[in-house]
Amino acid sequence: MHGLMMDQPLLISSILRHAELYHSDGEIVSRTVEGPIHRDTYGGLARRARQLANALTGLGVGMGDRVATIAWNGYRHLEAYYAISGIGAVCHTINPRLFPQQIAYIVNHAEDRYVLLDLTFLPLMEALADHLKGVRGFVVMADRASIPDTKLRDVIAYEDLINSHSDRLEWPEFDERTASSLCYTSGTTGNPKGVLYSHRSTVIHSLSSVQPDVMNLSARDAVLPVVPMFHVNAWGLPYSVPLVGSKLVFPGPKMDGASVYELLETEKVTFSAGVPTVWLGLLNHVASVGGRFTTLNRTVIGGSAAPPAMIDTFRDTYGVDVLHAWGMTEMSPLGTVNTLKQKHLDLPAEARNRVRLSQGRVIYGVQARITDDDNRELPRDGMAFGHLQVRGPWIASEYFKDGKTPAFGEDGWFDTGDVATLDADGFMQITDRSKDVIKSGGEWISSIDLENICMAHPAVAEAAAIGVQHPKWDERPLLVVVRKAGSTATREEILAFFEGKVAKWWMPDDVVFTDELPHTATGKLLKTKIRETYRDHRLPTA
Ligand code: AMP
């Protein structure tokens, strides 16, 4: 017997409709590529999204067609999110930090019909356009006067395009399982793989992400997503923020410490989200100007392990709570967020702070387990570590046009490629990416643990721990360290800092210094490159 409740499809357009009705004057503030700060409202967003939807329909874009965006976080990009998905087309967000050949590959693989681009990416598209045969036109997200002379073919000015269309439109109704957006993961090997989200997965993920033990978003917040809209839909914030009607503040192309700090302060931002490297820049800037955060009270850090030293600095020096979170492109992305339970509240501060360091608790909607090499489930005791597997309604079932890779298990679980512990309260701690774990004498050493300890040294700006070949132990840990400007810390000082913090056999065998560490297009340490660079490094113990 079915229940007798209204059967309404969960569509992304329902978020915009609600925001327009009840948060019509809610502000959307954007730093633009052109320079000035732009101010709009949810009412304006809804009207312009309908104009763009009508314009796209006029260009022949229909259900299931892919329309790409290559753009910073800003109001026009947000309009594109809602307009494209709203008419049943698929919003394909492209990460501009990928190699140009990879961008060409994914545009062709996705069979994008149109590309919407920020002015910044005009030269990139000029260089690639000849390789993008299926693309019918390039919509530059600016007014015509701002677009310089270009040799790019079939250029359309965004403002001209939408201004020639009415803002009258009833968003169409269709099956909630319809594809809504597409994001390619920037794996370190092989071609990027497309994750195809649906309206249903997006709406359920948004409903979950605003909850108190997740991001705790409300109409009283002002939210600045530093995490780019081309990286897993900015962790869902372009949907979850309008859903609750918070003020929305976009940093545009400027993600350096000084620019982000200025926006946080002038726009009275209460909540932000980004990867650790961005916060490194922000904290350095705020320390250098002797600043403080007047309104910011919490920030989500994820994408890579948030170093404990960073979590402590935010909390102890600036009174900003860090919500350490873990997720993946394949997971829309949220999997775990670190918040306390009632039983932790009476713990001494130090013990409570220790609970806050891990990647956090599994949120409702995600099922998680850890398994051994034979796919047998391991206990949730906080000690055993194994392959972290997940399933749930906002987790990919396969890749777009690439089907199920071996990570999609026959038993319905997706292997994340991460190695983790899990405890009875649902707290999960990533010990490593399975490919990055250091294998010494048949045992595993966590590269993340070594990096976290090293990052707490006052002279260290950034650190990577990698396994280097060793004749006796198979691999031994090498630390590759970027010193803070002006620091002269030595190898011996860094190694001494590990004394008493790790088991003897976890002690790094050597330390080398470098000016810069390579990062992936999503801001993670590029371990494959670092391992390649130091492959022939001779350890003193070898
Ligand atoms: P992406 O799909 O680019 O978002 O990358 C997902 C991967 O980033 C995960 O599988 C983890 O390896 C890593 N990751 C994300 N968040 C964290 C975190 N808080 N701590 C450690 N690793 C993380």
Coordinates of C-alpha atoms and ligand atoms in Angstrom, one line a residue:
M1 CA 0.0 0.0 0.0
H2 CA 1.4 3.4 -1.0
G3 CA 1.2 6.4 1.4
L4 CA -1.2 9.1 0.4
M5 CA 1.2 12.0 0.2
M6 CA 1.7 14.4 -2.7
D7 CA 4.2 13.0 -5.2
Q8 CA 6.2 16.0 -6.1
P9 CA 9.6 15.6 -7.8
L10 CA 12.6 17.0 -5.9
L11 CA 13.8 19.6 -8.5
I12 CA 16.5 22.2 -8.2
S13 CA 14.1 24.9 -9.5
S14 CA 12.1 24.4 -6.3
I15 CA 15.0 25.9 -4.3
L16 CA 15.0 29.0 -6.5
R17 CA 11.2 29.4 -6.4
H18 CA 11.3 29.3 -2.6
A19 CA 14.2 31.8 -2.4
E20 CA 12.5 34.2 -4.7
L21 CA 9.2 34.0 -2.8
Y22 CA 10.5 34.3 0.7
H23 CA 14.1 35.7 0.5
S24 CA 13.5 38.0 -2.4
D25 CA 15.6 40.8 -0.8
G26 CA 18.3 38.4 0.4
E27 CA 21.7 39.8 -0.8
I28 CA 24.1 38.2 -3.3
V29 CA 27.4 40.1 -3.4
S30 CA 30.1 39.3 -5.9
R31 CA 33.6 40.5 -6.6
T32 CA 33.6 40.6 -10.4
V33 CA 36.2 39.6 -12.9
E34 CA 35.9 43.1 -14.3
G35 CA 36.8 44.5 -10.8
P36 CA 33.9 46.2 -9.0
I37 CA 31.7 44.6 -6.3
H38 CA 28.3 43.7 -7.8
R39 CA 25.1 43.6 -5.7
D40 CA 22.0 41.6 -6.4
T41 CA 19.2 39.7 -4.6
Y42 CA 17.6 36.3 -4.7
G43 CA 14.7 38.1 -6.5
G44 CA 17.2 39.3 -9.2
L45 CA 18.8 35.9 -9.4
A46 CA 15.5 34.3 -10.1
R47 CA 14.5 36.8 -12.8
R48 CA 17.8 36.6 -14.6
A49 CA 18.0 32.8 -14.3
R50 CA 14.6 32.7 -16.1
Q51 CA 15.8 35.0 -18.8
L52 CA 18.9 32.8 -19.3
A53 CA 16.7 29.7 -19.3
N54 CA 14.6 31.2 -22.1
A55 CA 17.7 32.3 -24.0
L56 CA 19.2 28.8 -23.8
T57 CA 15.9 27.3 -25.0
G58 CA 16.0 29.8 -27.9
L59 CA 19.5 28.5 -28.7
G60 CA 18.1 25.0 -29.0
V61 CA 19.3 23.7 -25.6
G62 CA 16.9 21.0 -24.4
M63 CA 16.5 18.2 -21.8
G64 CA 19.8 16.3 -21.3
D65 CA 22.0 18.6 -23.3
R66 CA 25.2 19.5 -21.7
V67 CA 26.2 23.2 -21.2
A68 CA 29.6 23.9 -19.8
T69 CA 30.7 26.7 -17.5
I70 CA 34.3 27.8 -16.9
A71 CA 34.0 30.5 -14.4
W72 CA 34.8 31.8 -10.9
N73 CA 32.3 32.0 -8.0
G74 CA 30.0 34.9 -9.0
Y75 CA 26.4 35.9 -9.6
R76 CA 26.3 35.0 -13.3
H77 CA 27.7 31.6 -12.6
L78 CA 24.9 31.1 -10.1
E79 CA 22.4 32.1 -12.6
A80 CA 23.8 29.6 -15.0
Y81 CA 23.6 26.8 -12.4
Y82 CA 19.8 27.4 -12.0
A83 CA 19.0 28.2 -15.6
I84 CA 20.7 25.2 -17.1
S85 CA 19.5 22.6 -14.6
G86 CA 16.1 24.3 -14.4
I87 CA 15.2 23.4 -18.0
G88 CA 16.4 19.9 -17.7
A89 CA 19.8 20.5 -19.3
V90 CA 23.1 19.5 -17.5
C91 CA 25.4 22.1 -16.0
H92 CA 28.9 20.9 -16.6
T93 CA 31.3 22.9 -14.4
I94 CA 34.9 22.9 -15.7
N95 CA 38.0 23.3 -13.5
P96 CA 40.1 25.9 -15.3
R97 CA 43.2 24.7 -13.4
L98 CA 43.2 21.4 -15.4
F99 CA 45.8 21.1 -18.2
P100 CA 44.3 22.5 -21.5
Q101 CA 44.4 19.0 -23.1
Q102 CA 42.3 17.7 -20.2
I103 CA 39.8 20.5 -20.6
A104 CA 39.5 19.7 -24.3
Y105 CA 39.1 16.0 -23.4
I106 CA 36.3 16.6 -20.9
V107 CA 34.4 19.2 -23.2
N108 CA 34.4 16.6 -26.0
H109 CA 33.7 13.7 -23.7
A110 CA 30.7 15.5 -22.2
E111 CA 29.7 16.6 -25.7
D112 CA 29.1 20.2 -24.4
R113 CA 26.8 22.2 -26.7
Y114 CA 27.7 25.7 -25.4
V115 CA 30.4 27.0 -23.1
L116 CA 29.7 29.8 -20.7
L117 CA 33.0 31.5 -19.7
D118 CA 34.3 34.3 -17.6
L119 CA 36.4 36.9 -19.3
T120 CA 39.5 35.4 -17.6
F121 CA 39.2 32.3 -19.7
L122 CA 38.9 33.9 -23.2
P123 CA 42.6 33.2 -24.1
L124 CA 42.2 29.6 -22.9
M125 CA 39.1 29.1 -25.1
E126 CA 40.7 30.9 -28.1
A127 CA 43.5 28.3 -27.9
L128 CA 41.2 25.3 -27.5
A129 CA 38.2 26.2 -29.7
D130 CA 39.5 24.3 -32.8
H131 CA 39.6 21.1 -30.8
L132 CA 36.0 21.5 -29.5
K133 CA 34.0 20.5 -32.6
G134 CA 30.7 19.9 -30.8
V135 CA 30.5 23.3 -29.2
R136 CA 28.1 25.6 -31.1
G137 CA 28.9 28.8 -29.3
F138 CA 30.8 30.5 -26.5
V139 CA 28.8 32.7 -24.2
V140 CA 31.2 35.3 -22.5
M141 CA 29.8 36.1 -19.1
A142 CA 30.0 39.9 -19.4
D143 CA 28.4 42.8 -21.3
R144 CA 29.5 43.4 -24.8
A145 CA 31.5 46.5 -24.0
S146 CA 33.7 44.5 -21.6
I147 CA 34.6 41.8 -24.2
P148 CA 37.9 42.6 -26.0
D149 CA 38.5 41.8 -29.6
T150 CA 38.7 38.1 -29.9
K151 CA 39.4 35.5 -32.5
L152 CA 37.1 33.0 -30.7
R153 CA 34.4 31.9 -33.1
D154 CA 30.6 32.1 -32.4
V155 CA 30.9 34.5 -29.4
I156 CA 27.8 35.6 -27.6
A157 CA 27.8 38.4 -24.9
Y158 CA 25.9 37.1 -21.9
E159 CA 24.1 40.3 -21.1
D160 CA 23.0 40.7 -24.7
L161 CA 21.8 37.2 -24.7
I162 CA 19.6 37.4 -21.6
N163 CA 18.4 40.9 -22.2
S164 CA 16.8 39.8 -25.4
H165 CA 14.6 37.4 -23.5
S166 CA 11.7 37.6 -21.2
D167 CA 11.9 36.7 -17.5
R168 CA 8.5 34.9 -17.8
L169 CA 8.8 31.2 -17.4
E170 CA 7.2 28.4 -15.4
W171 CA 10.0 26.0 -14.5
P172 CA 9.1 22.7 -16.2
E173 CA 8.4 19.6 -14.1
F174 CA 10.2 16.3 -14.9
D175 CA 11.5 13.2 -13.2
E176 CA 13.6 14.0 -10.2
R177 CA 16.2 11.5 -11.3
T178 CA 17.0 13.6 -14.4
A179 CA 20.7 14.6 -14.6
S180 CA 21.3 18.1 -13.3
S181 CA 25.0 18.7 -13.3
L182 CA 28.3 17.1 -14.2
C183 CA 31.7 17.4 -12.6
Y184 CA 34.9 15.6 -13.7
T185 CA 37.2 14.4 -11.0
S186 CA 40.8 15.4 -11.5
G187 CA 42.4 12.0 -10.8
T188 CA 46.2 11.9 -10.9
T189 CA 46.3 9.1 -13.4
G190 CA 44.2 8.3 -16.5
N191 CA 41.5 10.5 -18.0
P192 CA 39.2 12.6 -15.7
K193 CA 36.0 10.8 -14.9
G194 CA 32.6 12.5 -15.0
V195 CA 30.2 12.4 -12.0
L196 CA 26.7 13.0 -13.1
Y197 CA 24.5 14.4 -10.3
S198 CA 20.7 14.3 -10.4
H199 CA 18.0 16.8 -9.2
R200 CA 17.0 14.3 -6.5
S201 CA 20.6 13.7 -5.3
T202 CA 21.2 17.5 -5.3
V203 CA 18.1 18.4 -3.3
I204 CA 18.5 15.7 -0.7
H205 CA 22.2 16.6 -0.3
S206 CA 21.2 20.2 0.2
L207 CA 18.5 19.4 2.8
S208 CA 21.1 17.3 4.7
S209 CA 23.9 19.8 4.5
V210 CA 22.0 22.7 6.2
Q211 CA 21.4 20.6 9.4
P212 CA 22.8 21.6 12.7
D213 CA 25.3 18.8 12.9
V214 CA 26.4 19.4 9.3
M215 CA 26.9 23.0 8.1
N216 CA 24.2 24.5 10.4
L217 CA 23.2 27.1 7.8
S218 CA 20.3 29.6 8.4
A219 CA 18.7 32.8 7.2
R220 CA 20.8 34.6 9.8
D221 CA 24.1 33.7 8.1
A222 CA 26.3 35.4 5.5
V223 CA 28.1 32.7 3.6
L224 CA 31.3 33.1 1.6
P225 CA 32.1 30.0 -0.4
V226 CA 35.8 30.1 -1.2
V227 CA 35.7 26.5 -2.5
P228 CA 35.2 27.0 -6.3
M229 CA 31.9 26.4 -8.0
F230 CA 33.9 24.2 -10.4
H231 CA 34.9 21.9 -7.6
V232 CA 32.0 19.6 -6.7
N233 CA 29.5 22.4 -7.0
A234 CA 31.3 24.4 -4.3
W235 CA 30.4 21.6 -1.9
G236 CA 26.7 22.2 -2.6
L237 CA 26.6 25.8 -1.2
P238 CA 25.0 27.3 -4.4
Y239 CA 22.0 25.1 -3.5
S240 CA 22.0 24.9 0.3
V241 CA 22.5 28.7 0.8
P242 CA 19.5 29.8 -1.3
L243 CA 17.5 27.0 0.3
V244 CA 17.8 28.7 3.7
G245 CA 18.2 32.3 2.4
S246 CA 21.5 33.2 3.9
K247 CA 23.3 36.2 2.4
L248 CA 25.7 34.9 -0.3
V249 CA 29.1 36.5 -0.9
F250 CA 31.3 35.4 -3.9
P251 CA 35.0 36.1 -4.0
G252 CA 35.3 36.0 -7.9
P253 CA 38.8 35.4 -9.1
K254 CA 40.5 36.7 -6.0
M255 CA 41.1 34.0 -3.5
D256 CA 44.3 35.4 -1.9
G257 CA 44.4 36.1 1.8
A258 CA 44.1 39.9 1.6
S259 CA 41.1 39.8 -0.8
V260 CA 39.2 37.1 1.1
Y261 CA 39.8 38.9 4.4
E262 CA 38.5 42.2 3.0
L263 CA 35.3 40.5 1.9
L264 CA 34.8 38.6 5.1
E265 CA 35.0 41.8 7.1
T266 CA 33.2 44.3 4.8
E267 CA 30.3 41.9 4.1
K268 CA 30.0 40.7 7.7
V269 CA 30.5 37.0 6.7
T270 CA 29.7 34.5 9.4
F271 CA 30.4 31.2 7.6
S272 CA 33.0 30.2 5.0
A273 CA 34.3 27.0 3.4
G274 CA 37.5 26.0 1.6
V275 CA 40.5 23.8 1.3
P276 CA 43.5 24.1 3.7
T277 CA 45.8 25.9 1.3
V278 CA 43.4 28.8 1.0
W279 CA 43.1 29.2 4.8
L280 CA 46.9 29.1 5.0
G281 CA 47.0 32.2 2.8
L282 CA 44.3 33.8 4.8
L283 CA 45.8 33.1 8.3
N284 CA 49.2 34.4 7.1
H285 CA 47.6 37.6 5.9
V286 CA 45.6 38.2 9.0
A287 CA 48.7 37.6 11.2
S288 CA 50.8 39.9 9.1
V289 CA 48.3 42.8 9.5
G290 CA 47.5 42.0 13.1
G291 CA 43.8 41.6 12.2
R292 CA 40.9 39.6 13.7
F293 CA 37.6 38.3 12.5
T294 CA 34.8 40.4 13.6
T295 CA 31.9 38.3 12.4
L296 CA 33.2 35.0 11.0
N297 CA 32.3 32.4 13.6
R298 CA 32.8 29.1 11.7
T299 CA 34.4 27.7 8.6
V300 CA 34.4 24.3 6.9
I301 CA 37.8 22.9 6.0
G302 CA 38.0 19.8 3.7
G303 CA 39.4 18.5 0.5
S304 CA 42.6 17.6 2.2
A305 CA 43.4 17.0 5.9
A306 CA 43.1 20.2 7.9
P307 CA 46.3 20.3 9.9
P308 CA 45.6 20.4 13.7
A309 CA 47.8 23.5 14.0
M310 CA 45.4 25.3 11.7
I311 CA 42.3 24.2 13.6
D312 CA 44.0 25.4 16.9
T313 CA 44.9 28.8 15.4
F314 CA 41.4 29.4 14.1
R315 CA 39.9 28.5 17.5
D316 CA 42.4 29.7 20.0
T317 CA 43.7 32.9 18.3
Y318 CA 40.6 34.0 16.4
G319 CA 37.6 32.4 18.1
V320 CA 36.5 30.8 14.8
D321 CA 35.2 27.2 15.0
V322 CA 36.6 24.8 12.4
L323 CA 34.2 22.2 11.0
H324 CA 36.6 19.6 9.6
A325 CA 34.8 17.7 6.9
W326 CA 35.5 15.0 4.4
G327 CA 34.0 14.1 1.1
M328 CA 34.6 13.5 -2.6
T329 CA 33.4 14.6 -6.0
E330 CA 31.7 11.2 -6.2
M331 CA 29.8 12.0 -3.0
S332 CA 28.3 15.5 -3.9
P333 CA 30.6 15.8 -1.8
L334 CA 29.6 15.6 1.9
G335 CA 30.4 12.4 3.9
T336 CA 31.5 13.4 7.4
V337 CA 31.6 16.7 9.4
N338 CA 33.2 17.1 12.8
T339 CA 30.8 18.3 15.4
L340 CA 30.6 17.2 19.1
K341 CA 27.9 15.1 20.8
Q342 CA 26.2 15.9 24.1
K343 CA 28.5 13.5 25.9
H344 CA 31.6 15.5 24.9
L345 CA 30.4 18.8 26.3
D346 CA 31.7 18.2 29.8
L347 CA 35.1 16.9 28.7
P348 CA 38.2 19.0 29.7
A349 CA 39.0 21.4 26.9
E350 CA 42.0 19.5 25.7
A351 CA 40.2 16.2 25.3
R352 CA 37.3 18.0 23.6
N353 CA 39.6 19.7 21.2
R354 CA 41.2 16.3 20.4
V355 CA 37.8 15.0 19.3
R356 CA 37.5 17.9 16.9
L357 CA 40.6 17.0 14.9
S358 CA 39.3 14.1 12.9
Q359 CA 37.4 14.3 9.7
G360 CA 34.2 14.0 11.8
R361 CA 31.0 12.0 12.0
V362 CA 29.2 10.2 9.2
I363 CA 26.1 12.2 8.4
Y364 CA 22.6 10.8 7.9
G365 CA 22.2 9.8 4.3
V366 CA 25.7 8.3 4.0
Q367 CA 26.4 4.7 5.0
A368 CA 30.1 4.1 5.7
R369 CA 32.2 1.0 6.6
I370 CA 35.8 0.0 6.6
T371 CA 37.0 -3.3 5.1
D372 CA 40.2 -5.3 4.9
D373 CA 41.9 -6.4 1.7
D374 CA 39.4 -9.3 1.3
N375 CA 36.5 -6.9 1.6
R376 CA 35.6 -8.2 5.1
E377 CA 34.1 -5.5 7.3
L378 CA 36.3 -4.3 10.2
P379 CA 35.1 -3.2 13.6
R380 CA 33.9 0.4 14.3
D381 CA 36.4 0.7 17.2
G382 CA 38.4 3.7 16.3
M383 CA 41.5 1.5 16.1
A384 CA 41.2 -0.8 13.1
F385 CA 41.9 0.9 9.8
G386 CA 40.9 -0.2 6.4
H387 CA 39.4 0.7 3.0
L388 CA 36.7 3.3 3.5
Q389 CA 33.5 2.4 1.5
V390 CA 30.3 4.3 1.2
R391 CA 26.8 4.2 -0.3
G392 CA 23.8 6.5 -0.3
P393 CA 21.4 8.5 -2.4
W394 CA 23.9 11.3 -3.2
I395 CA 26.8 8.9 -4.1
A396 CA 27.7 8.1 -7.7
S397 CA 26.6 4.7 -9.0
E398 CA 29.0 4.9 -12.0
Y399 CA 30.9 7.4 -14.1
F400 CA 29.4 9.2 -17.0
K401 CA 30.0 7.2 -20.2
D402 CA 32.8 5.3 -18.4
G403 CA 30.6 3.0 -16.4
K404 CA 31.6 1.2 -13.3
T405 CA 35.3 1.1 -12.5
P406 CA 36.5 -1.5 -10.0
A407 CA 35.9 1.1 -7.2
F408 CA 32.1 0.5 -7.7
G409 CA 31.8 -2.9 -5.9
E410 CA 29.3 -5.6 -7.0
D411 CA 27.8 -5.4 -3.5
G412 CA 26.7 -1.8 -4.1
W413 CA 29.5 -0.1 -2.0
F414 CA 31.8 2.5 -3.5
D415 CA 35.4 2.2 -2.5
T416 CA 36.6 5.8 -1.8
G417 CA 40.3 4.9 -2.2
D418 CA 40.9 6.4 1.3
V419 CA 42.1 4.4 4.3
A420 CA 40.4 5.3 7.6
T421 CA 39.4 4.4 11.1
L422 CA 35.7 4.5 12.2
D423 CA 34.4 4.5 15.7
A424 CA 31.1 3.6 17.4
D425 CA 30.0 7.3 17.4
G426 CA 30.6 7.5 13.7
F427 CA 33.8 9.5 13.9
M428 CA 36.0 8.8 11.0
Q429 CA 39.7 9.6 10.7
I430 CA 41.5 9.4 7.4
T431 CA 44.9 7.9 7.8
D432 CA 45.8 8.1 4.1
R433 CA 44.9 7.9 0.5
S434 CA 45.5 4.2 -0.2
K435 CA 48.0 5.1 -2.9
D436 CA 49.9 7.5 -0.5
V437 CA 50.3 5.3 2.5
I438 CA 54.0 4.6 3.3
K439 CA 54.6 0.8 3.5
S440 CA 57.5 0.0 5.8
G441 CA 58.4 -3.6 6.6
G442 CA 54.8 -4.8 5.8
E443 CA 53.3 -2.2 8.1
W444 CA 51.6 1.1 7.2
I445 CA 52.7 4.6 8.2
S446 CA 50.2 7.4 7.7
S447 CA 51.6 10.2 5.6
I448 CA 48.9 12.5 6.8
D449 CA 49.9 12.0 10.5
L450 CA 53.5 12.8 9.7
E451 CA 52.5 15.9 7.7
N452 CA 50.2 17.1 10.5
I453 CA 53.0 16.9 13.1
C454 CA 55.5 18.6 10.8
M455 CA 53.0 21.4 10.0
A456 CA 52.8 22.2 13.7
H457 CA 56.5 23.2 13.7
P458 CA 56.6 27.0 13.8
A459 CA 59.1 27.2 11.0
V460 CA 57.1 25.0 8.6
A461 CA 54.8 26.5 5.9
E462 CA 53.9 23.2 4.2
A463 CA 55.1 19.6 4.3
A464 CA 54.6 16.4 2.4
A465 CA 55.5 12.9 3.6
I466 CA 56.2 10.3 1.0
G467 CA 57.6 6.7 0.9
V468 CA 61.0 6.3 -0.7
Q469 CA 62.5 3.0 -1.7
H470 CA 64.6 1.3 1.1
P471 CA 66.6 -1.9 0.6
K472 CA 65.6 -3.4 3.9
W473 CA 62.1 -1.9 4.7
D474 CA 60.7 -1.6 1.2
E475 CA 59.8 2.1 1.9
R476 CA 60.7 4.6 4.5
P477 CA 59.3 8.1 5.1
L478 CA 60.9 11.2 3.6
L479 CA 59.7 14.7 4.6
V480 CA 59.7 17.4 1.9
V481 CA 59.3 20.7 3.7
V482 CA 58.7 24.3 2.6
R483 CA 60.0 26.6 5.3
K484 CA 58.2 29.8 6.3
A485 CA 59.8 33.0 4.8
G486 CA 62.9 33.9 6.8
S487 CA 63.2 30.6 8.7
T488 CA 66.4 28.6 8.7
A489 CA 65.2 25.5 10.6
T490 CA 67.5 22.5 9.9
R491 CA 66.9 18.9 9.2
E492 CA 67.9 18.0 12.7
E493 CA 65.5 20.5 14.3
I494 CA 62.6 19.2 12.3
L495 CA 63.4 15.5 13.2
A496 CA 63.8 16.4 16.9
F497 CA 60.3 17.9 16.7
F498 CA 58.9 14.3 16.1
E499 CA 60.6 12.8 19.2
G500 CA 57.9 11.5 21.5
K501 CA 55.1 12.3 19.0
V502 CA 55.3 9.1 16.9
A503 CA 56.4 5.5 17.4
K504 CA 60.2 5.1 16.7
W505 CA 59.6 3.2 13.4
W506 CA 57.4 6.1 12.1
M507 CA 60.2 8.6 12.5
P508 CA 61.0 10.1 9.0
D509 CA 64.4 8.9 7.8
D510 CA 65.3 12.2 6.2
V511 CA 64.1 15.8 5.5
V512 CA 64.7 17.8 2.4
F513 CA 63.8 21.4 1.9
T514 CA 62.1 23.0 -1.2
D515 CA 60.7 26.4 -2.2
E516 CA 57.4 25.1 -3.3
L517 CA 55.3 21.9 -3.4
P518 CA 53.2 21.0 -6.4
H519 CA 49.4 20.9 -6.0
T520 CA 46.5 19.3 -8.0
A521 CA 43.9 21.3 -9.8
T522 CA 41.8 21.1 -6.6
G523 CA 44.5 22.2 -4.2
K524 CA 45.7 18.9 -2.9
L525 CA 49.4 17.9 -2.6
L526 CA 50.4 16.3 -5.9
K527 CA 52.0 13.2 -4.3
T528 CA 52.7 11.4 -7.6
K529 CA 54.8 14.4 -8.8
I530 CA 56.6 14.6 -5.4
R531 CA 57.3 10.9 -5.4
E532 CA 58.7 11.2 -8.9
T533 CA 60.9 14.1 -8.0
Y534 CA 62.5 12.3 -5.0
R535 CA 62.4 8.7 -6.4
D536 CA 66.2 8.5 -6.4
H537 CA 66.7 10.3 -3.1
R538 CA 69.3 8.3 -1.1
L539 CA 68.1 8.0 2.5
P540 CA 70.9 8.2 5.0
T541 CA 69.6 4.9 6.5
A542 CA 69.8 3.0 3.2
Ligands
AMP1 P1 37.8 15.4 -4.6 O1 37.0 14.4 -5.3 O2 38.7 16.1 -5.5 O3 37.0 16.3 -3.7 O4 38.8 14.5 -3.6 C1 38.3 13.6 -2.7 C2 39.5 13.1 -1.8 O5 40.1 14.2 -1.1 C3 39.0 12.2 -0.8 O6 38.9 10.9 -1.3 C4 40.2 12.3 0.2 O7 41.3 11.5 -0.2 C5 40.6 13.7 0.1 N1 40.0 14.5 1.2 C6 38.8 15.2 1.2 N2 38.6 15.8 2.4 C7 39.6 15.4 3.2 C8 40.0 15.6 4.6 N3 39.2 16.4 5.4 N4 41.0 15.0 5.1 C9 41.8 14.2 4.3 N5 41.6 13.9 3.0 C10 40.5 14.5 2.5

